Short mmCIF file of N, CA and C in Angstrom, two decimals:
data_model
loop_
_atom_site.label_atom_id
_atom_site.label_comp_id
_atom_site.label_asym_id
_atom_site.label_seq_id
_atom_site.Cartn_x
_atom_site.Cartn_y
_atom_site.Cartn_z
N MET F 1335 0.85 -1.18 0.00
CA MET F 1335 0.00 0.00 0.00
C MET F 1335 0.89 1.24 0.00
N PRO F 1336 0.74 2.14 -0.98
CA PRO F 1336 1.59 3.33 -1.04
C PRO F 1336 1.27 4.31 0.07
N ASP F 1337 2.31 4.95 0.57
CA ASP F 1337 2.16 5.94 1.63
C ASP F 1337 2.02 7.31 1.00
N THR F 1338 0.78 7.82 0.89
CA THR F 1338 0.54 9.08 0.19
C THR F 1338 0.72 10.30 1.09
N THR F 1339 0.82 10.11 2.40
CA THR F 1339 0.93 11.24 3.31
C THR F 1339 2.29 11.29 4.00
N SER F 1340 3.30 10.64 3.45
CA SER F 1340 4.59 10.56 4.12
C SER F 1340 5.24 11.93 4.28
N LYS F 1341 4.91 12.89 3.42
CA LYS F 1341 5.50 14.22 3.52
C LYS F 1341 4.59 15.20 4.25
N SER F 1342 3.44 14.74 4.69
CA SER F 1342 2.49 15.62 5.35
C SER F 1342 2.78 15.70 6.84
N ALA F 1343 2.65 16.90 7.37
CA ALA F 1343 2.79 17.09 8.81
C ALA F 1343 1.41 17.06 9.44
N LEU F 1344 1.38 16.79 10.72
CA LEU F 1344 0.14 16.80 11.47
C LEU F 1344 0.10 18.05 12.35
N LEU F 1345 -1.06 18.67 12.40
CA LEU F 1345 -1.24 19.87 13.20
C LEU F 1345 -2.19 19.57 14.35
N ARG F 1346 -1.82 19.98 15.54
CA ARG F 1346 -2.70 19.84 16.69
C ARG F 1346 -3.64 21.04 16.74
N ARG F 1347 -4.67 20.95 17.54
CA ARG F 1347 -5.73 21.95 17.59
C ARG F 1347 -5.23 23.39 17.77
N PRO F 1348 -4.34 23.70 18.70
CA PRO F 1348 -3.92 25.10 18.85
C PRO F 1348 -3.30 25.68 17.58
N GLU F 1349 -2.54 24.88 16.86
CA GLU F 1349 -1.93 25.38 15.63
C GLU F 1349 -2.97 25.56 14.53
N VAL F 1350 -3.93 24.66 14.46
CA VAL F 1350 -5.01 24.81 13.47
C VAL F 1350 -5.78 26.10 13.73
N LEU F 1351 -6.13 26.33 14.99
CA LEU F 1351 -6.87 27.54 15.34
C LEU F 1351 -6.07 28.79 15.02
N GLN F 1352 -4.78 28.76 15.30
CA GLN F 1352 -3.92 29.92 15.03
C GLN F 1352 -3.77 30.16 13.54
N ARG F 1353 -3.53 29.11 12.77
CA ARG F 1353 -3.34 29.26 11.32
C ARG F 1353 -4.61 29.74 10.62
N CYS F 1354 -5.75 29.27 11.09
CA CYS F 1354 -7.01 29.61 10.43
C CYS F 1354 -7.63 30.88 10.98
N GLY F 1355 -7.20 31.31 12.15
CA GLY F 1355 -7.75 32.51 12.75
C GLY F 1355 -9.20 32.35 13.19
N ILE F 1356 -9.54 31.17 13.67
CA ILE F 1356 -10.91 30.90 14.11
C ILE F 1356 -10.89 30.41 15.56
N SER F 1357 -12.06 30.43 16.18
CA SER F 1357 -12.19 29.95 17.55
C SER F 1357 -12.46 28.45 17.56
N ASN F 1358 -12.35 27.86 18.73
CA ASN F 1358 -12.61 26.43 18.88
C ASN F 1358 -14.07 26.10 18.53
N SER F 1359 -15.00 26.95 18.95
CA SER F 1359 -16.41 26.69 18.64
C SER F 1359 -16.69 26.81 17.14
N THR F 1360 -16.02 27.74 16.47
CA THR F 1360 -16.17 27.87 15.02
C THR F 1360 -15.59 26.64 14.32
N LEU F 1361 -14.46 26.16 14.81
CA LEU F 1361 -13.86 24.94 14.25
C LEU F 1361 -14.85 23.79 14.31
N HIS F 1362 -15.46 23.58 15.47
CA HIS F 1362 -16.43 22.49 15.62
C HIS F 1362 -17.64 22.69 14.72
N ARG F 1363 -18.11 23.91 14.61
CA ARG F 1363 -19.27 24.19 13.76
C ARG F 1363 -18.95 23.89 12.30
N LEU F 1364 -17.77 24.31 11.84
CA LEU F 1364 -17.36 24.05 10.45
C LEU F 1364 -17.21 22.55 10.18
N ILE F 1365 -16.62 21.82 11.11
CA ILE F 1365 -16.47 20.37 10.94
C ILE F 1365 -17.84 19.70 10.86
N ASN F 1366 -18.73 20.07 11.78
CA ASN F 1366 -20.07 19.45 11.80
C ASN F 1366 -20.86 19.78 10.55
N ALA F 1367 -20.60 20.93 9.95
CA ALA F 1367 -21.29 21.33 8.73
C ALA F 1367 -20.64 20.72 7.48
N GLY F 1368 -19.50 20.06 7.66
CA GLY F 1368 -18.80 19.47 6.53
C GLY F 1368 -17.98 20.50 5.75
N ASP F 1369 -17.71 21.65 6.38
CA ASP F 1369 -16.98 22.73 5.72
C ASP F 1369 -15.52 22.83 6.13
N PHE F 1370 -15.05 21.88 6.90
CA PHE F 1370 -13.64 21.86 7.34
C PHE F 1370 -13.21 20.40 7.42
N PRO F 1371 -11.95 20.12 7.11
CA PRO F 1371 -11.49 18.72 7.15
C PRO F 1371 -11.65 18.11 8.55
N HIS F 1372 -12.03 16.86 8.56
CA HIS F 1372 -12.14 16.14 9.83
C HIS F 1372 -10.74 15.79 10.33
N PRO F 1373 -10.57 15.79 11.65
CA PRO F 1373 -9.27 15.41 12.20
C PRO F 1373 -9.08 13.90 12.12
N ILE F 1374 -7.84 13.48 12.30
CA ILE F 1374 -7.56 12.05 12.42
C ILE F 1374 -7.28 11.74 13.89
N GLN F 1375 -7.64 10.56 14.30
CA GLN F 1375 -7.45 10.14 15.69
C GLN F 1375 -6.03 9.65 15.88
N LEU F 1376 -5.30 10.26 16.82
CA LEU F 1376 -3.94 9.83 17.13
C LEU F 1376 -3.93 8.84 18.28
N SER F 1377 -4.80 9.07 19.24
CA SER F 1377 -4.94 8.20 20.41
C SER F 1377 -6.36 8.43 20.93
N PRO F 1378 -6.74 7.73 21.98
CA PRO F 1378 -8.11 7.92 22.47
C PRO F 1378 -8.45 9.37 22.83
N ARG F 1379 -7.46 10.17 23.21
CA ARG F 1379 -7.73 11.54 23.63
C ARG F 1379 -7.01 12.60 22.80
N ALA F 1380 -6.45 12.21 21.67
CA ALA F 1380 -5.69 13.17 20.86
C ALA F 1380 -6.08 13.06 19.39
N VAL F 1381 -6.28 14.23 18.77
CA VAL F 1381 -6.56 14.29 17.35
C VAL F 1381 -5.61 15.30 16.71
N ALA F 1382 -5.50 15.21 15.40
CA ALA F 1382 -4.67 16.16 14.64
C ALA F 1382 -5.25 16.28 13.24
N TRP F 1383 -4.87 17.36 12.58
CA TRP F 1383 -5.31 17.60 11.21
C TRP F 1383 -4.11 17.47 10.29
N ILE F 1384 -4.35 17.03 9.07
CA ILE F 1384 -3.29 16.93 8.08
C ILE F 1384 -3.01 18.33 7.56
N GLU F 1385 -1.77 18.75 7.66
CA GLU F 1385 -1.38 20.12 7.32
C GLU F 1385 -1.82 20.51 5.91
N GLU F 1386 -1.65 19.63 4.96
CA GLU F 1386 -2.00 19.92 3.58
C GLU F 1386 -3.50 20.19 3.43
N GLU F 1387 -4.33 19.43 4.13
CA GLU F 1387 -5.78 19.65 4.06
C GLU F 1387 -6.16 21.01 4.64
N VAL F 1388 -5.51 21.39 5.74
CA VAL F 1388 -5.78 22.70 6.35
C VAL F 1388 -5.32 23.81 5.41
N SER F 1389 -4.16 23.65 4.80
CA SER F 1389 -3.65 24.65 3.85
C SER F 1389 -4.59 24.81 2.65
N ILE F 1390 -5.10 23.71 2.15
CA ILE F 1390 -6.05 23.76 1.03
C ILE F 1390 -7.31 24.51 1.45
N TRP F 1391 -7.81 24.24 2.66
CA TRP F 1391 -9.00 24.94 3.16
C TRP F 1391 -8.74 26.45 3.23
N ILE F 1392 -7.58 26.84 3.74
CA ILE F 1392 -7.23 28.26 3.82
C ILE F 1392 -7.18 28.87 2.42
N ASP F 1393 -6.54 28.19 1.48
CA ASP F 1393 -6.46 28.69 0.10
C ASP F 1393 -7.85 28.85 -0.52
N GLN F 1394 -8.73 27.90 -0.25
CA GLN F 1394 -10.10 27.98 -0.78
C GLN F 1394 -10.84 29.18 -0.20
N ARG F 1395 -10.64 29.44 1.07
CA ARG F 1395 -11.28 30.60 1.71
C ARG F 1395 -10.77 31.90 1.10
N ILE F 1396 -9.48 31.96 0.85
CA ILE F 1396 -8.89 33.16 0.24
C ILE F 1396 -9.47 33.38 -1.16
N LYS F 1397 -9.50 32.31 -1.97
CA LYS F 1397 -10.04 32.42 -3.33
C LYS F 1397 -11.50 32.84 -3.31
N ALA F 1398 -12.29 32.27 -2.40
CA ALA F 1398 -13.71 32.61 -2.31
C ALA F 1398 -13.88 34.07 -1.91
N SER F 1399 -13.06 34.53 -1.00
CA SER F 1399 -13.12 35.92 -0.56
C SER F 1399 -12.74 36.88 -1.69
N ARG F 1400 -11.71 36.52 -2.44
CA ARG F 1400 -11.26 37.38 -3.54
C ARG F 1400 -12.30 37.42 -4.66
N SER F 1401 -12.95 36.31 -4.94
CA SER F 1401 -13.94 36.30 -6.01
C SER F 1401 -15.19 37.06 -5.61
N GLN F 1402 -15.55 37.04 -4.34
CA GLN F 1402 -16.71 37.81 -3.87
C GLN F 1402 -16.44 39.29 -3.90
N SER F 1403 -15.25 39.69 -3.51
CA SER F 1403 -14.94 41.12 -3.48
C SER F 1403 -14.79 41.68 -4.89
N GLY F 1404 -14.52 40.84 -5.86
CA GLY F 1404 -14.40 41.28 -7.24
C GLY F 1404 -15.73 41.54 -7.92
N THR F 1405 -16.82 41.00 -7.36
CA THR F 1405 -18.13 41.17 -7.96
C THR F 1405 -18.91 42.33 -7.37
N ALA F 1406 -18.39 42.96 -6.35
CA ALA F 1406 -19.12 44.06 -5.68
C ALA F 1406 -19.00 45.35 -6.44
#
């Protein structure tokens, strides 16, 4: 089985919140709405997000913001 995420880093919750500029409650709301990548389970009490997926989400938000501001 090929390892497709071997170059990907994992981000813990504080770093995800800092990079995205959102609160913990907003993070949960976005995940529940299917608008943010789901975390992966590291252990029974620890989760992390794949850095590349978070970066893609940020890029998509930037593009959406730029396209909306261009139509005003």
